[in-house]
Amino acid sequence: MSTPTAGQQSPANGKSTDEDLAPGTTKQWAGLHKWLKRGLMVCLVGLVIEGSFDLPFLAIWYGWPTLSMHDICSELMKVRYNNESLECQYPYRFPGPPLSGAPEAAAVDTARDKWGIQPVPEYPRLGFRELVRMHDERIARQNAANNIAPHP
Amino acid sequence: MNLPLMNRRSGDGKKRVTSSVAGSGTVDDRYEEGRLAQRQADKWLIAGALLIGANGVAGTLGLPLFLWGLKLQRDASKAGLTVRPIMVTLIGYLVIVDAGLNLQGWILDMVANHSLIYRVLYTAIGNVMDGGYFWHYNQLWIGGAAAPGEKGWEFACILVVFPMRIAAAIAFLQMKRWGQQWLLVTCWFGVVIWVGYVMNMTEYADVRYAHVVFPVLGWWIFDIMYITPFLAIPYLHTVNRDIFSE
């Protein structure tokens, strides 16, 4: 494709000349480049906001600071595999899977799915800080089963 | 760095004389001045991009540094110095940040899937908007996301697309012709990835979206910010290629 260079173009209708354009941008594509620049700036700011706030947002949604990161990890695992006895192993031996040994859920077969060519997961949808409620209810249940009086 | 050559190679020569008369010294002095201004701006841009790419709260610290670098470069350009076009700078750095974030995310899912921070981050984000990162997480022999096809995409992109794109973007920032050409190639790879990935997600939509907090729309809002390579394609096809050096 032969693209006219800035030096070859002449001002049209006395409007802005190519002198105003950035190197590499010809008048023909100036509008496109302007909009692309705006899009790029939106992506830049968007990526920064996402990168900065996704972990804090997720941590708060799933129960931090009431629950520790280890608690959240374990609660999510219990939901994922429909199994209250599962706990996130922490610290995990190093080097863990995939470099050595089987992954932590390799032998777990309690997850509920509608199996078929297109499996459908059947774990519940989790609302805002629902893990805290689930965590507290389970602890209360376990304490009741063990006849331990709740903390006054 | 090879700086834009338009006025030196493609102009009729008159511009060069004019600019040296308007400036404070000879063409060589002005060229050196531009080189130093670009270098100064790049220091801020690199620091900002590294912090943004480091993810987490560091990104909020990185953004002002990056914007300050852009401002320095724009000022130098307005002062008539020969510096890299703003669009080349934006695309080059953003493509690196975009590829770096993807690379980081997928490598960690591949080899750090049992670290506490990533078990929480990935399964939580999976539960919020992409069940592929929640469903049977850490049950495949390789660990991490278990969604059908996911590991195939991860492997191909980690080994081929993203390193290639980052290498091309560095050469693009150095205003080399091969950088522009290979960035074009690897950004079109991006189109293949997106079309294939979205089709894969659609095929297994139940795994990806059943019972997640913000299905489909949540994924799009989060991931649409990664379309930088798409925005680069029209620019790379329409930029005057004379500004890049052989």
Short mmCIF file of C-alpha atoms in Angstrom, two decimals:
data_model
loop_
_atom_site.label_atom_id
_atom_site.label_comp_id
_atom_site.label_asym_id
_atom_site.label_seq_id
_atom_site.Cartn_x
_atom_site.Cartn_y
_atom_site.Cartn_z
CA MET A 1 0.00 0.00 0.00
CA SER A 2 1.41 3.37 -0.86
CA THR A 3 0.63 5.88 1.82
CA PRO A 4 1.16 9.56 1.14
CA THR A 5 3.78 11.09 3.38
CA ALA A 6 3.34 14.29 5.30
CA GLY A 7 5.70 16.06 2.97
CA GLN A 8 3.65 15.14 -0.09
CA GLN A 9 0.34 16.45 1.18
CA SER A 10 -0.95 19.93 0.88
CA PRO A 11 -3.38 21.80 3.12
CA ALA A 12 -6.99 21.45 2.03
CA ASN A 13 -9.49 24.32 2.26
CA GLY A 14 -7.11 26.28 4.42
CA LYS A 15 -7.83 23.97 7.36
CA SER A 16 -5.25 22.29 9.58
CA THR A 17 -2.13 21.25 7.74
CA ASP A 18 -0.16 18.05 8.10
CA GLU A 19 2.26 20.00 10.25
CA ASP A 20 -0.30 19.51 13.05
CA LEU A 21 -0.34 15.76 12.61
CA ALA A 22 1.89 13.35 14.49
CA PRO A 23 4.58 11.61 12.45
CA GLY A 24 3.08 8.52 10.86
CA THR A 25 -0.45 9.93 10.85
CA THR A 26 -1.70 11.14 7.50
CA LYS A 27 -4.67 13.42 7.16
CA GLN A 28 -6.69 10.58 5.70
CA TRP A 29 -6.41 8.58 8.92
CA ALA A 30 -6.16 11.37 11.49
CA GLY A 31 -9.73 10.84 12.75
CA LEU A 32 -9.23 7.10 13.11
CA HIS A 33 -5.98 7.56 15.01
CA LYS A 34 -7.62 10.08 17.35
CA TRP A 35 -10.36 7.61 18.29
CA LEU A 36 -7.91 4.76 18.64
CA LYS A 37 -5.89 6.89 21.04
CA ARG A 38 -8.99 7.51 23.15
CA GLY A 39 -9.76 3.80 23.17
CA LEU A 40 -6.22 3.00 24.23
CA MET A 41 -6.40 5.47 27.10
CA VAL A 42 -9.67 3.89 28.29
CA CYS A 43 -8.04 0.45 28.18
CA LEU A 44 -5.00 1.74 30.07
CA VAL A 45 -7.08 3.22 32.88
CA GLY A 46 -9.39 0.19 32.88
CA LEU A 47 -6.51 -2.25 33.20
CA VAL A 48 -5.01 -0.25 36.06
CA ILE A 49 -8.33 -0.09 37.93
CA GLU A 50 -8.93 -3.81 37.43
CA GLY A 51 -5.40 -4.79 38.34
CA SER A 52 -5.45 -2.65 41.46
CA PHE A 53 -8.85 -3.46 42.83
CA ASP A 54 -9.75 -6.99 41.79
CA LEU A 55 -8.04 -8.71 44.71
CA PRO A 56 -9.36 -6.29 47.39
CA PHE A 57 -12.85 -6.45 45.86
CA LEU A 58 -12.84 -10.24 45.79
CA ALA A 59 -11.39 -10.53 49.28
CA ILE A 60 -14.13 -8.30 50.71
CA TRP A 61 -16.91 -10.00 48.70
CA TYR A 62 -15.84 -13.41 50.00
CA GLY A 63 -15.45 -12.44 53.64
CA TRP A 64 -12.11 -10.79 54.41
CA PRO A 65 -11.21 -9.54 57.01
CA THR A 66 -13.75 -11.61 59.01
CA LEU A 67 -12.36 -14.66 57.27
CA SER A 68 -8.64 -15.02 56.64
CA MET A 69 -7.34 -15.79 53.15
CA HIS A 70 -6.85 -19.38 54.27
CA ASP A 71 -10.48 -19.52 55.48
CA ILE A 72 -11.73 -18.11 52.17
CA CYS A 73 -9.66 -20.65 50.27
CA SER A 74 -11.12 -23.48 52.36
CA GLU A 75 -14.70 -22.21 52.21
CA LEU A 76 -14.53 -21.91 48.44
CA MET A 77 -13.17 -25.44 48.29
CA LYS A 78 -16.02 -26.76 50.43
CA VAL A 79 -18.55 -25.09 48.12
CA ARG A 80 -16.76 -26.23 44.98
CA TYR A 81 -16.65 -29.87 46.00
CA ASN A 82 -19.79 -29.91 48.13
CA ASN A 83 -17.75 -31.33 50.97
CA GLU A 84 -17.44 -29.68 54.39
CA SER A 85 -14.49 -31.79 55.40
CA LEU A 86 -12.13 -30.28 52.82
CA GLU A 87 -9.54 -27.71 53.85
CA CYS A 88 -7.04 -25.85 51.71
CA GLN A 89 -3.65 -27.28 52.53
CA TYR A 90 -1.45 -24.42 53.57
CA PRO A 91 1.48 -24.15 53.37
CA TYR A 92 1.60 -26.50 50.44
CA ARG A 93 4.72 -28.58 50.02
CA PHE A 94 7.19 -27.20 47.50
CA PRO A 95 7.41 -27.90 44.65
CA GLY A 96 3.78 -28.92 44.52
CA PRO A 97 1.74 -29.97 41.54
CA PRO A 98 2.15 -29.87 38.59
CA LEU A 99 5.89 -30.16 39.22
CA SER A 100 5.54 -32.98 41.74
CA GLY A 101 2.70 -34.99 43.19
CA ALA A 102 -1.01 -34.97 42.50
CA PRO A 103 -3.10 -31.79 42.80
CA GLU A 104 -4.98 -31.28 46.06
CA ALA A 105 -8.38 -32.26 44.68
CA ALA A 106 -7.17 -35.27 42.67
CA ALA A 107 -8.95 -37.83 44.85
CA VAL A 108 -12.03 -35.76 45.66
CA ASP A 109 -15.20 -37.11 44.06
CA THR A 110 -17.91 -35.24 45.93
CA ALA A 111 -18.50 -32.36 43.49
CA ARG A 112 -22.07 -32.21 42.27
CA ASP A 113 -22.45 -31.95 38.52
CA LYS A 114 -25.01 -32.92 35.95
CA TRP A 115 -22.59 -35.02 33.94
CA GLY A 116 -22.81 -35.46 30.19
CA ILE A 117 -21.19 -34.15 27.05
CA GLN A 118 -21.82 -30.66 28.41
CA PRO A 119 -21.46 -30.86 32.18
CA VAL A 120 -23.47 -28.45 34.32
CA PRO A 121 -22.05 -27.51 37.73
CA GLU A 122 -24.49 -27.62 40.62
CA TYR A 123 -22.70 -25.62 43.27
CA PRO A 124 -24.76 -22.75 44.71
CA ARG A 125 -24.36 -19.17 43.62
CA LEU A 126 -22.56 -17.17 46.32
CA GLY A 127 -23.84 -13.76 47.35
CA PHE A 128 -22.03 -10.89 49.04
CA ARG A 129 -20.17 -12.24 52.10
CA GLU A 130 -22.24 -15.39 52.02
CA LEU A 131 -19.14 -17.40 52.85
CA VAL A 132 -19.03 -15.71 56.27
CA ARG A 133 -22.57 -16.86 57.00
CA MET A 134 -21.82 -20.36 55.78
CA HIS A 135 -18.63 -20.47 57.82
CA ASP A 136 -20.36 -19.26 61.00
CA GLU A 137 -23.30 -21.60 60.58
CA ARG A 138 -21.03 -24.58 60.11
CA ILE A 139 -18.96 -23.72 63.17
CA ALA A 140 -22.16 -23.30 65.22
CA ARG A 141 -23.45 -26.63 63.93
CA GLN A 142 -20.20 -28.37 64.77
CA ASN A 143 -20.13 -26.82 68.23
CA ALA A 144 -23.73 -27.89 68.86
CA ALA A 145 -22.89 -31.41 67.78
CA ASN A 146 -19.99 -31.44 70.19
CA ASN A 147 -22.11 -29.80 72.93
CA ILE A 148 -19.77 -26.86 73.19
CA ALA A 149 -21.47 -23.75 74.54
CA PRO A 150 -21.25 -20.71 72.26
CA HIS A 151 -18.97 -17.91 73.33
CA PRO A 152 -20.92 -15.48 75.58
CA MET B 1 16.62 4.03 19.66
CA ASN B 2 15.87 4.77 16.02
CA LEU B 3 13.78 7.88 15.99
CA PRO B 4 11.08 8.82 13.50
CA LEU B 5 12.64 9.32 10.11
CA MET B 6 9.82 11.02 8.29
CA ASN B 7 11.33 14.46 8.10
CA ARG B 8 14.80 13.14 7.40
CA ARG B 9 13.96 10.52 4.79
CA SER B 10 10.68 11.43 3.21
CA GLY B 11 10.61 15.19 3.41
CA ASP B 12 11.87 17.39 0.61
CA GLY B 13 14.76 18.68 2.67
CA LYS B 14 13.35 22.14 3.22
CA LYS B 15 11.78 21.11 6.51
CA ARG B 16 15.12 20.08 7.92
CA VAL B 17 16.65 23.42 7.21
CA THR B 18 13.65 25.22 8.68
CA SER B 19 13.72 23.17 11.86
CA SER B 20 17.40 23.75 12.41
CA VAL B 21 16.96 27.46 11.92
CA ALA B 22 14.02 27.57 14.33
CA GLY B 23 15.88 25.48 16.88
CA SER B 24 18.82 26.29 19.05
CA GLY B 25 21.51 24.57 17.01
CA THR B 26 22.34 22.28 14.15
CA VAL B 27 20.24 19.37 13.01
CA ASP B 28 22.54 17.05 14.92
CA ASP B 29 22.09 19.07 18.11
CA ARG B 30 18.33 18.96 17.73
CA TYR B 31 18.46 15.25 17.02
CA GLU B 32 20.51 14.69 20.16
CA GLU B 33 18.11 16.86 22.15
CA GLY B 34 15.21 14.75 20.92
CA ARG B 35 17.01 11.53 21.77
CA LEU B 36 17.61 12.71 25.32
CA ALA B 37 14.02 13.91 25.72
CA GLN B 38 12.78 10.53 24.52
CA ARG B 39 15.10 8.73 26.90
CA GLN B 40 13.87 10.84 29.80
CA ALA B 41 10.22 10.13 28.93
CA ASP B 42 10.95 6.42 28.50
CA LYS B 43 12.35 6.16 32.02
CA TRP B 44 8.98 7.26 33.41
CA LEU B 45 7.04 5.18 30.94
CA ILE B 46 9.02 2.02 31.72
CA ALA B 47 8.71 2.54 35.48
CA GLY B 48 4.96 3.15 35.13
CA ALA B 49 4.43 0.16 32.84
CA LEU B 50 6.36 -2.15 35.16
CA LEU B 51 4.23 -1.11 38.14
CA ILE B 52 1.01 -1.43 36.15
CA GLY B 53 2.14 -4.85 34.91
CA ALA B 54 3.03 -5.89 38.45
CA ASN B 55 -0.71 -5.86 39.14
CA GLY B 56 -2.23 -5.16 42.53
CA VAL B 57 -2.16 -1.77 44.17
CA ALA B 58 1.18 -1.05 42.45
CA GLY B 59 -0.86 -0.28 39.34
CA THR B 60 -2.35 2.84 40.90
CA LEU B 61 1.17 4.05 41.61
CA GLY B 62 2.27 3.16 38.09
CA LEU B 63 -0.45 5.07 36.26
CA PRO B 64 0.69 8.59 37.30
CA LEU B 65 4.29 7.73 36.39
CA PHE B 66 3.17 6.46 33.01
CA LEU B 67 1.02 9.55 32.35
CA TRP B 68 3.90 11.81 33.38
CA GLY B 69 6.14 10.04 30.85
CA LEU B 70 3.49 10.61 28.17
CA LYS B 71 3.32 14.29 29.11
CA LEU B 72 7.11 14.67 28.87
CA GLN B 73 7.02 13.09 25.45
CA ARG B 74 4.15 15.26 24.26
CA ASP B 75 5.94 18.39 25.50
CA ALA B 76 9.08 17.37 23.64
CA SER B 77 7.05 16.76 20.51
CA LYS B 78 5.38 20.17 20.81
CA ALA B 79 8.80 21.77 21.25
CA GLY B 80 9.65 20.42 17.81
CA LEU B 81 12.01 17.69 18.96
CA THR B 82 12.21 14.43 17.05
CA VAL B 83 10.56 11.97 19.40
CA ARG B 84 8.47 8.86 18.95
CA PRO B 85 4.79 9.50 18.03
CA ILE B 86 2.46 9.29 21.04
CA MET B 87 0.40 6.57 19.36
CA VAL B 88 3.45 4.37 18.87
CA THR B 89 4.36 4.87 22.51
CA LEU B 90 0.85 4.11 23.75
CA ILE B 91 0.41 1.03 21.59
CA GLY B 92 3.91 -0.30 22.27
CA TYR B 93 3.70 -0.02 26.04
CA LEU B 94 0.08 -1.07 26.33
CA VAL B 95 0.58 -4.14 24.22
CA ILE B 96 3.46 -5.11 26.51
CA VAL B 97 1.36 -4.48 29.63
CA ASP B 98 -1.60 -6.38 28.15
CA ALA B 99 0.54 -9.34 27.10
CA GLY B 100 2.46 -9.22 30.40
CA LEU B 101 -0.71 -9.35 32.50
CA ASN B 102 -2.09 -12.24 30.46
CA LEU B 103 1.22 -14.04 30.55
CA GLN B 104 1.53 -13.58 34.30
CA GLY B 105 -2.03 -14.75 34.94
CA TRP B 106 -1.79 -17.86 32.82
CA ILE B 107 1.71 -18.89 33.88
CA LEU B 108 0.63 -18.63 37.52
CA ASP B 109 -2.45 -20.74 36.82
CA MET B 110 -0.16 -23.28 35.22
CA VAL B 111 2.64 -23.51 37.81
CA ALA B 112 1.52 -21.65 40.96
CA ASN B 113 -2.00 -23.04 41.22
CA HIS B 114 -1.43 -24.31 44.77
CA SER B 115 -0.15 -21.06 46.25
CA LEU B 116 -2.65 -19.63 48.72
CA ILE B 117 -2.94 -16.23 47.05
CA TYR B 118 -3.72 -17.67 43.63
CA ARG B 119 -6.05 -20.35 44.92
CA VAL B 120 -8.06 -17.52 46.48
CA LEU B 121 -7.70 -15.04 43.61
CA TYR B 122 -8.45 -17.45 40.79
CA THR B 123 -11.22 -19.45 42.38
CA ALA B 124 -12.83 -16.24 43.68
CA ILE B 125 -12.64 -14.52 40.31
CA GLY B 126 -13.87 -17.76 38.78
CA ASN B 127 -16.83 -17.81 41.14
CA VAL B 128 -17.59 -14.18 40.29
CA MET B 129 -17.49 -14.26 36.49
CA ASP B 130 -15.93 -17.34 34.91
CA GLY B 131 -16.73 -20.77 36.34
CA GLY B 132 -13.86 -22.19 34.29
CA TYR B 133 -11.58 -21.01 37.08
CA PHE B 134 -13.77 -22.42 39.84
CA TRP B 135 -15.24 -25.67 38.53
CA HIS B 136 -13.04 -28.62 39.62
CA TYR B 137 -10.14 -26.22 40.23
CA ASN B 138 -6.93 -28.10 41.06
CA GLN B 139 -8.30 -31.46 40.06
CA LEU B 140 -6.67 -31.91 36.66
CA TRP B 141 -3.23 -33.55 36.85
CA ILE B 142 -1.68 -30.22 35.90
CA GLY B 143 -3.76 -28.33 38.48
CA GLY B 144 -5.40 -24.94 38.09
CA ALA B 145 -8.38 -24.19 35.86
CA ALA B 146 -10.12 -27.33 34.63
CA ALA B 147 -12.47 -25.83 32.03
CA PRO B 148 -12.43 -27.80 28.76
CA GLY B 149 -9.79 -26.40 26.43
CA GLU B 150 -8.46 -23.81 28.87
CA LYS B 151 -5.04 -25.32 29.34
CA GLY B 152 -4.61 -25.59 25.57
CA TRP B 153 -5.15 -21.84 25.18
CA GLU B 154 -2.86 -21.12 28.11
CA PHE B 155 -0.05 -23.24 26.73
CA ALA B 156 -0.24 -21.83 23.20
CA CYS B 157 -0.36 -18.24 24.39
CA ILE B 158 2.37 -18.60 27.02
CA LEU B 159 4.76 -20.27 24.61
CA VAL B 160 3.98 -18.54 21.34
CA VAL B 161 1.76 -15.50 21.20
CA PHE B 162 2.63 -13.35 24.19
CA PRO B 163 6.44 -13.64 24.13
CA MET B 164 6.37 -12.97 20.40
CA ARG B 165 4.12 -9.98 20.87
CA ILE B 166 6.27 -8.51 23.64
CA ALA B 167 9.42 -8.90 21.50
CA ALA B 168 7.65 -7.23 18.57
CA ALA B 169 6.38 -4.39 20.77
CA ILE B 170 9.89 -3.67 22.05
CA ALA B 171 11.18 -3.41 18.47
CA PHE B 172 8.10 -1.30 17.61
CA LEU B 173 8.99 1.11 20.41
CA GLN B 174 12.48 1.27 18.93
CA MET B 175 10.82 2.32 15.66
CA LYS B 176 12.08 -0.69 13.79
CA ARG B 177 10.22 -1.88 10.70
CA TRP B 178 10.22 -5.51 11.81
CA GLY B 179 8.63 -4.43 15.09
CA GLN B 180 5.72 -2.89 13.21
CA GLN B 181 5.38 -5.92 10.94
CA TRP B 182 5.55 -8.51 13.71
CA LEU B 183 3.28 -6.53 15.97
CA LEU B 184 0.76 -6.67 13.17
CA VAL B 185 1.21 -10.44 12.91
CA THR B 186 0.92 -11.04 16.65
CA CYS B 187 -2.02 -8.66 17.07
CA TRP B 188 -3.86 -10.67 14.40
CA PHE B 189 -2.97 -13.73 16.49
CA GLY B 190 -4.95 -11.92 19.17
CA VAL B 191 -8.02 -11.94 16.96
CA VAL B 192 -7.63 -15.71 16.51
CA ILE B 193 -7.30 -16.13 20.28
CA TRP B 194 -10.36 -14.06 21.07
CA VAL B 195 -12.59 -15.66 18.46
CA GLY B 196 -11.46 -19.17 19.42
CA TYR B 197 -11.58 -18.50 23.15
CA VAL B 198 -15.03 -16.92 23.09
CA MET B 199 -16.35 -19.78 20.93
CA ASN B 200 -14.86 -22.29 23.39
CA MET B 201 -16.52 -20.48 26.29
CA THR B 202 -19.82 -20.44 24.43
CA GLU B 203 -19.57 -24.16 23.68
CA TYR B 204 -19.10 -24.88 27.39
CA ALA B 205 -21.24 -22.02 28.67
CA ASP B 206 -22.69 -24.11 31.51
CA VAL B 207 -19.25 -24.76 32.98
CA ARG B 208 -18.23 -21.14 32.54
CA TYR B 209 -21.38 -19.35 33.67
CA ALA B 210 -23.74 -21.59 35.63
CA HIS B 211 -24.21 -20.23 39.18
CA VAL B 212 -21.47 -17.60 38.95
CA VAL B 213 -22.12 -14.19 40.50
CA PHE B 214 -21.90 -12.00 37.35
CA PRO B 215 -22.22 -14.32 34.37
CA VAL B 216 -21.35 -13.29 30.78
CA LEU B 217 -21.65 -9.52 31.22
CA GLY B 218 -19.22 -9.62 34.15
CA TRP B 219 -16.69 -11.46 32.01
CA TRP B 220 -17.08 -8.99 29.16
CA ILE B 221 -16.75 -5.93 31.38
CA PHE B 222 -13.58 -7.34 32.90
CA ASP B 223 -12.02 -8.67 29.72
CA ILE B 224 -12.94 -5.93 27.29
CA MET B 225 -10.02 -3.91 28.71
CA TYR B 226 -7.71 -6.46 27.09
CA ILE B 227 -8.61 -5.43 23.54
CA THR B 228 -5.53 -3.22 23.15
CA PRO B 229 -4.14 -5.45 20.39
CA PHE B 230 -7.41 -4.99 18.47
CA LEU B 231 -7.06 -1.22 18.69
CA ALA B 232 -3.48 -1.53 17.50
CA ILE B 233 -4.42 -3.32 14.27
CA PRO B 234 -6.08 -0.38 12.45
CA TYR B 235 -3.21 1.89 13.46
CA LEU B 236 -0.56 -0.55 12.31
CA HIS B 237 -2.29 -0.86 8.93
CA THR B 238 -2.72 2.89 8.42
CA VAL B 239 0.46 4.35 9.90
CA ASN B 240 2.92 5.77 7.40
CA ARG B 241 5.56 3.07 7.37
CA ASP B 242 8.31 5.49 6.40
CA ILE B 243 8.64 6.46 10.05
CA PHE B 244 10.09 3.02 10.86
CA SER B 245 13.67 2.16 10.09
CA GLU B 246 14.90 -0.96 8.33
#
